[in-house]
Amino acid sequence: MNKEFIITVFSENKVGLLSQITTVFTHRNVNIESLTVSESAIEGVHKYTIMVCNEEDKVANLVKQIEKKVDVLKAFCYTPSEVVMQQIALYKVKRGRNVEELVRRHNVRILDIHDDYIVLEKTGHKEEIDELYQMLSPYGLYQFVCSGLVAIIKSRTELMNEYMQHVEERRRKAMK
Amino acid sequence: MAFSETSNNSATTFPKDLPRISGAEAVIRSLLAEGVETLFGYPGGAIISVYDALYDYRDRLNHILVRHEQCAVHAAQGYARATGRTGVCMVTSGPGATNTVTGLADAMLDSTPIVLITGQVSSSILGTDAFQEINFIEITNSVSKWNCQVKRAEDIPEAIARAFYIASSGRPGPVVVDITKDAQTGLLDFEYNPMKFIRSYMPENDIDDTSIIEAARLINLARKPMALIGQGVILGGAEKELLDFINKSGIPATSTLMGLSALPSDHPQYVGMMGMHGNYAPNIKNRDCDLLIAIGMRFDERATGKPENFGINAKIIHMEIDPAEVNKLIYADVAVMGDVKKTLPLLTEKIAKKEHTAWIDEFRTCANIERENVIEPAIERRGENLRMGEVVDAVSQQFDDAIIVTDVGQQQMFASRYFNFKRSRSIITSGGLGTMGYGLPAAIGAKIGMPEREVCLFVGDGGLQMTSQELGTMYQSEVGVKIVLMNNGYLGMVRQWQELFYDRRYSFTELVNPDFELLAKANHLQYRYVDKHEDLDDAVKEMRNAKGAFLLEVRVQKEENVFPMVPAGQPLENIRLE
Ligand SMILES: Cc1ncc(C[n+]2csc(CCOP(=O)(O)OP(=O)(O)O)c2C)c(N)n1
Ligand SMILES: [Mg+2]
């Protein structure tokens, strides 16, 4: 049965690694629903947040294949309930009374106002973003963009920090 | 700095006050620092500086000039698999680089340690579609264990140190170092530190004692266990550790194609090869086993048949160095992670000494059925034509300590089935990719790596023509490979499938061949033709006694099939004897 999983990957900052990681998915015919890449909290380490919808076993194997890449430090896999996740969406809509009404009710930020349109920002889950999209559509939605997802794990300690300590021990052993 | 965390403990090999050297020379000195003696390659514009530097080191580095870059990799593979050392090759950018891709893919699937150095256009014109520019990093992402592009001379030593460490540690594989022209011509202070640690790379896990205890418990309880030997045993140099385990446990052992020769063929508990063209006993008995102990193997579908039926009544212990292989195809009840050289002795220590006499007798009964129905008919010197089984048998009798190299096809399966292996690293064959044309260059590499051992190549008429230009390499570099050409006038293995599964519609599998004697002569090879049973032994003897390279063309029966056979995608127990 297909379920949603959030995979976080920590890697060295190496040119071409993004394509190596996405290849793991395409090779196994798994679609990436969302992908965000940025620096992580650890200096020099990049972080990928990837959302997929697939069978649990298949995803577990994917994670191991990703981790096998020499320049990948570590990959973790979570279910949606183990993380807090958000996406950000921007909507360019025709101005009008109904739209302003919606803005007030839906906790939406106004980023820019012009004579004939306004730009709105909504941060939240995919469903909330879609819901607002549906509501705005009838009033003239000129443009819409949505970001990939970012996620933070709920457990108090960052697993990656623990892992980096382990790496440090290994280094000391190897260098002896 | 492209690479960061290592250079703090300096083991300077060359004094600092020496003049700065070029990146090209640094490539050569790095190879020497890694203990490289031989490399296989082909020059061109983007690597010419390194070849120029090599000119001054000809007395210390043996460069073999191949005739096609694919074969530089295959030769390095043969070298690596014969010697256990990392194979090294070097080619130019663009077409030189793309020609190596098949070799890399083969090395990737068969876990062969290879370092490939490729030239690249200058960094200032990268990405402009310059002459012979190709994005080789992108191309090799899925056929290399690791790759990197070096754009500055001072980064060369560290990149090469990384390459050797990654290629040979953990589960070995091919590694690419792509060096731009300006990095080759730039200057640096040379210092070489072998790599010992890369923070993002964990070649081996820490051994988990509980997995060993659990595995030992299952082994001690098992009534019908079978050990499956993979190439991991050979790659880990764990032949002795395997033997101790097999002897103490009393367990019957089978081998994958890639694991052949890790255990001598005449070991009393050895029950033959598993998989599509393996032996009858280990395949048919797979269903009866209550425990399968996979030792350094990855459950390739050619070895397991239909995965759902594999070991259907058995628990599975998977001893493996690569975490990504565990539960990939076959679910493991116990995964013993780590190098089998380390894990096997821990396991042997914990198991009870046993004999599984009655159980092994069951294998013997099956082996007798196969002997009577398949093996004896295949090797007996009877019938109108020579056949591949008897040829391999005849060669095996006279080349008893040889390294056998095979190409791909029927002759490969006959060689694997009918050759008696006495010691490890005695067969070199393309298992995972099944690359026709692999045999000749791999044999050249094997012979160069192990000049004191006889190297005997079995190759088909199709496969020889895929890389026959390497006969020129053999002549120029005086490589004394003994070649047994199994000439059946067909792409035999494909023809066999057409016969069995496509209603004998032989669509484009018949070959009209060149005169192989002339081909041999053109390349200054000794040559003999044989097509009669009574001449076979004498012909093999002549080849055996000949000094230097020899081509023995054997005219074999046109339509012969390899049996037993498990039809593709079917359970092992569906093995057919005819
Ligand atoms: C490069 C490549 N192309 C095609 C194949 C498919 N293939 C597998 S075996 C085979 C026939 C090999 O014929 P030959 O070399 O004459 O050996 P034989 O089977 O007759 O012993 C072919 C075409 C392959 N394995 N590799
Ligand atoms: Mg043939």
CSV table of N, CA and C in Angstrom, one decimal, chain A residues 88-172:
chain,number,residue,atom,x,y,z
A,88,ILE,N,5.1,26.6,1.3
A,88,ILE,CA,4.6,28.0,1.1
A,88,ILE,C,4.1,28.2,-0.3
A,89,ALA,N,3.0,28.9,-0.4
A,89,ALA,CA,2.4,29.1,-1.7
A,89,ALA,C,2.1,30.6,-2.0
A,90,LEU,N,2.2,31.1,-3.2
A,90,LEU,CA,1.9,32.5,-3.6
A,90,LEU,C,0.8,32.5,-4.6
A,91,TYR,N,-0.1,33.4,-4.4
A,91,TYR,CA,-1.3,33.5,-5.3
A,91,TYR,C,-1.4,34.9,-5.8
A,92,LYS,N,-1.5,35.1,-7.1
A,92,LYS,CA,-1.8,36.4,-7.7
A,92,LYS,C,-3.2,36.4,-8.1
A,93,VAL,N,-4.1,37.3,-7.4
A,93,VAL,CA,-5.5,37.3,-7.7
A,93,VAL,C,-6.0,38.7,-8.0
A,94,LYS,N,-7.1,38.7,-8.8
A,94,LYS,CA,-7.8,39.9,-9.1
A,94,LYS,C,-8.3,40.5,-7.9
A,95,ARG,N,-8.2,41.8,-7.7
A,95,ARG,CA,-8.8,42.5,-6.5
A,95,ARG,C,-10.3,42.5,-6.5
A,96,GLY,N,-10.8,42.4,-5.3
A,96,GLY,CA,-12.3,42.4,-5.2
A,96,GLY,C,-12.7,42.2,-3.8
A,97,ARG,N,-13.9,42.5,-3.5
A,97,ARG,CA,-14.4,42.4,-2.1
A,97,ARG,C,-14.3,41.0,-1.6
A,98,ASN,N,-14.7,40.0,-2.4
A,98,ASN,CA,-14.8,38.6,-2.0
A,98,ASN,C,-13.4,38.1,-1.6
A,99,VAL,N,-12.4,38.5,-2.4
A,99,VAL,CA,-11.0,38.1,-2.1
A,99,VAL,C,-10.6,38.6,-0.8
A,100,GLU,N,-10.8,39.9,-0.5
A,100,GLU,CA,-10.4,40.5,0.8
A,100,GLU,C,-11.1,39.8,2.0
A,101,GLU,N,-12.3,39.4,1.7
A,101,GLU,CA,-13.0,38.6,2.7
A,101,GLU,C,-12.3,37.3,3.1
A,102,LEU,N,-11.9,36.6,2.0
A,102,LEU,CA,-11.2,35.3,2.2
A,102,LEU,C,-9.9,35.5,2.9
A,103,VAL,N,-9.2,36.6,2.6
A,103,VAL,CA,-7.9,36.8,3.2
A,103,VAL,C,-8.0,36.9,4.7
A,104,ARG,N,-9.1,37.6,5.1
A,104,ARG,CA,-9.3,37.8,6.5
A,104,ARG,C,-9.6,36.5,7.2
A,105,ARG,N,-10.4,35.7,6.6
A,105,ARG,CA,-10.8,34.4,7.2
A,105,ARG,C,-9.7,33.3,7.2
A,106,HIS,N,-8.8,33.4,6.3
A,106,HIS,CA,-7.9,32.2,6.1
A,106,HIS,C,-6.4,32.4,6.5
A,107,ASN,N,-6.2,33.5,7.3
A,107,ASN,CA,-4.9,33.6,7.8
A,107,ASN,C,-3.9,33.7,6.7
A,108,VAL,N,-4.2,34.6,5.7
A,108,VAL,CA,-3.3,34.7,4.6
A,108,VAL,C,-2.6,36.0,4.6
A,109,ARG,N,-1.3,36.1,4.2
A,109,ARG,CA,-0.6,37.3,4.3
A,109,ARG,C,-0.7,38.0,2.9
A,110,ILE,N,-0.8,39.3,3.0
A,110,ILE,CA,-0.7,40.1,1.7
A,110,ILE,C,0.7,40.6,1.5
A,111,LEU,N,1.2,40.2,0.3
A,111,LEU,CA,2.6,40.6,0.1
A,111,LEU,C,2.8,41.8,-0.8
A,112,ASP,N,1.8,42.0,-1.6
A,112,ASP,CA,1.9,43.1,-2.6
A,112,ASP,C,0.5,43.5,-3.1
A,113,ILE,N,0.3,44.8,-3.2
A,113,ILE,CA,-1.1,45.2,-3.7
A,113,ILE,C,-0.9,46.1,-4.9
A,114,HIS,N,-1.6,45.8,-6.0
A,114,HIS,CA,-1.6,46.7,-7.2
A,114,HIS,C,-3.0,47.1,-7.5
A,115,ASP,N,-3.1,48.0,-8.5
A,115,ASP,CA,-4.4,48.5,-8.9
A,115,ASP,C,-5.4,47.4,-9.2
A,116,ASP,N,-4.9,46.4,-9.9
A,116,ASP,CA,-5.9,45.4,-10.4
A,116,ASP,C,-5.6,44.0,-9.8
A,117,TYR,N,-4.5,43.8,-9.0
A,117,TYR,CA,-4.3,42.4,-8.4
A,117,TYR,C,-3.6,42.6,-7.1
A,118,ILE,N,-3.7,41.5,-6.3
A,118,ILE,CA,-2.9,41.4,-5.1
A,118,ILE,C,-2.2,40.1,-5.0
A,119,VAL,N,-1.0,40.1,-4.3
A,119,VAL,CA,-0.3,38.8,-4.2
A,119,VAL,C,-0.4,38.3,-2.8
A,120,LEU,N,-0.9,37.1,-2.6
A,120,LEU,CA,-1.1,36.5,-1.3
A,120,LEU,C,-0.1,35.4,-1.0
A,121,GLU,N,0.2,35.3,0.3
A,121,GLU,CA,1.0,34.2,0.7
A,121,GLU,C,0.3,33.3,1.7
A,122,LYS,N,0.5,32.0,1.5
A,122,LYS,CA,-0.1,31.1,2.5
A,122,LYS,C,0.9,30.0,2.9
A,123,THR,N,1.1,29.8,4.1
A,123,THR,CA,2.0,28.8,4.6
A,123,THR,C,1.2,27.7,5.3
A,124,GLY,N,1.5,26.4,5.0
A,124,GLY,CA,0.7,25.4,5.6
A,124,GLY,C,0.9,24.1,5.0
A,125,HIS,N,0.0,23.2,5.2
A,125,HIS,CA,0.0,21.9,4.6
A,125,HIS,C,-0.5,22.0,3.2
A,126,LYS,N,-0.2,21.0,2.4
A,126,LYS,CA,-0.6,20.9,1.0
A,126,LYS,C,-2.1,21.1,0.9
A,127,GLU,N,-2.8,20.4,1.8
A,127,GLU,CA,-4.3,20.4,1.7
A,127,GLU,C,-4.9,21.8,1.9
A,128,GLU,N,-4.3,22.6,2.8
A,128,GLU,CA,-4.8,23.9,3.1
A,128,GLU,C,-4.5,24.8,1.9
A,129,ILE,N,-3.3,24.6,1.3
A,129,ILE,CA,-2.9,25.4,0.1
A,129,ILE,C,-3.8,25.1,-1.0
A,130,ASP,N,-4.2,23.8,-1.2
A,130,ASP,CA,-5.1,23.4,-2.3
A,130,ASP,C,-6.5,24.0,-2.1
A,131,GLU,N,-6.9,24.0,-0.8
A,131,GLU,CA,-8.2,24.5,-0.5
A,131,GLU,C,-8.4,25.9,-0.8
A,132,LEU,N,-7.3,26.7,-0.5
A,132,LEU,CA,-7.4,28.1,-0.8
A,132,LEU,C,-7.4,28.4,-2.3
A,133,TYR,N,-6.6,27.5,-3.0
A,133,TYR,CA,-6.6,27.6,-4.4
A,133,TYR,C,-8.0,27.5,-5.0
A,134,GLN,N,-8.7,26.4,-4.5
A,134,GLN,CA,-10.0,26.2,-5.0
A,134,GLN,C,-10.9,27.4,-4.7
A,135,MET,N,-10.8,28.0,-3.5
A,135,MET,CA,-11.6,29.1,-3.2
A,135,MET,C,-11.4,30.4,-4.0
A,136,LEU,N,-10.1,30.6,-4.3
A,136,LEU,CA,-9.7,31.8,-5.1
A,136,LEU,C,-10.0,31.7,-6.5
A,137,SER,N,-10.0,30.5,-7.0
A,137,SER,CA,-10.2,30.3,-8.5
A,137,SER,C,-11.3,31.0,-9.1
A,138,PRO,N,-12.5,31.0,-8.5
A,138,PRO,CA,-13.7,31.7,-9.1
A,138,PRO,C,-13.5,33.2,-9.3
A,139,TYR,N,-12.6,33.8,-8.5
A,139,TYR,CA,-12.4,35.3,-8.5
A,139,TYR,C,-11.3,35.7,-9.4
A,140,GLY,N,-10.7,34.8,-10.2
A,140,GLY,CA,-9.7,35.3,-11.2
A,140,GLY,C,-8.3,35.1,-10.6
A,141,LEU,N,-7.8,33.9,-10.6
A,141,LEU,CA,-6.4,33.6,-10.2
A,141,LEU,C,-5.5,33.7,-11.3
A,142,TYR,N,-4.6,34.8,-11.3
A,142,TYR,CA,-3.7,35.0,-12.5
A,142,TYR,C,-2.6,34.0,-12.5
A,143,GLN,N,-2.0,33.8,-11.3
A,143,GLN,CA,-0.8,33.0,-11.2
A,143,GLN,C,-0.8,32.3,-9.8
A,144,PHE,N,-0.1,31.2,-9.8
A,144,PHE,CA,0.0,30.4,-8.6
A,144,PHE,C,1.3,29.7,-8.5
A,145,VAL,N,2.1,29.8,-7.4
A,145,VAL,CA,3.3,28.9,-7.3
A,145,VAL,C,3.3,28.3,-5.9
A,146,CYS,N,3.9,27.1,-5.8
A,146,CYS,CA,3.9,26.5,-4.5
A,146,CYS,C,5.3,25.9,-4.3
A,147,SER,N,5.9,26.0,-3.1
A,147,SER,CA,7.3,25.5,-2.9
A,147,SER,C,7.3,24.1,-2.6
A,148,GLY,N,8.5,23.5,-2.5
A,148,GLY,CA,8.6,22.1,-2.0
A,148,GLY,C,8.4,22.2,-0.5
A,149,LEU,N,8.5,21.0,0.1
A,149,LEU,CA,8.1,21.0,1.5
A,149,LEU,C,9.4,21.0,2.4
A,150,VAL,N,9.3,21.6,3.5
A,150,VAL,CA,10.4,21.5,4.5
A,150,VAL,C,9.8,20.8,5.8
A,151,ALA,N,10.6,20.1,6.5
A,151,ALA,CA,10.1,19.4,7.6
A,151,ALA,C,11.1,19.4,8.8
A,152,ILE,N,10.6,19.4,10.0
A,152,ILE,CA,11.5,19.3,11.1
A,152,ILE,C,11.0,18.1,12.0
A,153,ILE,N,11.9,17.3,12.5
A,153,ILE,CA,11.4,16.2,13.2
A,153,ILE,C,10.9,16.5,14.6
A,154,LYS,N,10.0,15.7,15.2
A,154,LYS,CA,9.4,16.1,16.4
A,154,LYS,C,10.2,15.7,17.6
A,155,SER,N,11.0,14.6,17.5
A,155,SER,CA,11.8,14.2,18.7
A,155,SER,C,12.8,15.3,19.0
A,156,ARG,N,13.1,15.4,20.3
A,156,ARG,CA,13.8,16.6,20.8
A,156,ARG,C,15.3,16.7,20.2
A,157,THR,N,16.0,15.5,20.1
A,157,THR,CA,17.4,15.6,19.6
A,157,THR,C,17.4,15.4,18.1
A,158,GLU,N,18.3,16.2,17.5
A,158,GLU,CA,18.5,16.1,16.1
A,158,GLU,C,19.4,14.8,15.9
A,159,LEU,N,18.8,13.8,15.2
A,159,LEU,CA,19.5,12.6,15.0
A,159,LEU,C,20.9,12.8,14.3
A,160,MET,N,20.9,13.8,13.5
A,160,MET,CA,22.1,14.0,12.7
A,160,MET,C,23.2,14.5,13.6
A,161,ASN,N,22.9,15.2,14.6
A,161,ASN,CA,24.0,15.6,15.5
A,161,ASN,C,24.6,14.4,16.2
A,162,GLU,N,23.8,13.5,16.6
A,162,GLU,CA,24.3,12.2,17.2
A,162,GLU,C,25.2,11.5,16.2
A,163,TYR,N,24.7,11.5,15.0
A,163,TYR,CA,25.4,10.7,13.9
A,163,TYR,C,26.8,11.4,13.7
A,164,MET,N,26.9,12.7,13.7
A,164,MET,CA,28.1,13.4,13.5
A,164,MET,C,29.1,13.1,14.6
A,165,GLN,N,28.6,12.9,15.8
A,165,GLN,CA,29.5,12.5,16.9
A,165,GLN,C,30.1,11.1,16.6
A,166,HIS,N,29.3,10.2,16.2
A,166,HIS,CA,29.7,8.8,15.8
A,166,HIS,C,30.8,8.9,14.7
A,167,VAL,N,30.5,9.8,13.7
A,167,VAL,CA,31.5,9.9,12.6
A,167,VAL,C,32.8,10.4,13.2
A,168,GLU,N,32.8,11.3,14.1
A,168,GLU,CA,34.0,11.8,14.7
A,168,GLU,C,34.8,10.7,15.4
A,169,GLU,N,34.1,9.8,16.1
A,169,GLU,CA,34.8,8.7,16.8
A,169,GLU,C,35.4,7.8,15.7
A,170,ARG,N,34.7,7.5,14.7
A,170,ARG,CA,35.3,6.7,13.6
A,170,ARG,C,36.5,7.3,13.0
A,171,ARG,N,36.5,8.6,12.9
A,171,ARG,CA,37.7,9.3,12.3
A,171,ARG,C,38.9,9.1,13.2
A,172,ARG,N,38.6,9.3,14.5
A,172,ARG,CA,39.7,9.2,15.5
A,172,ARG,C,40.3,7.8,15.4
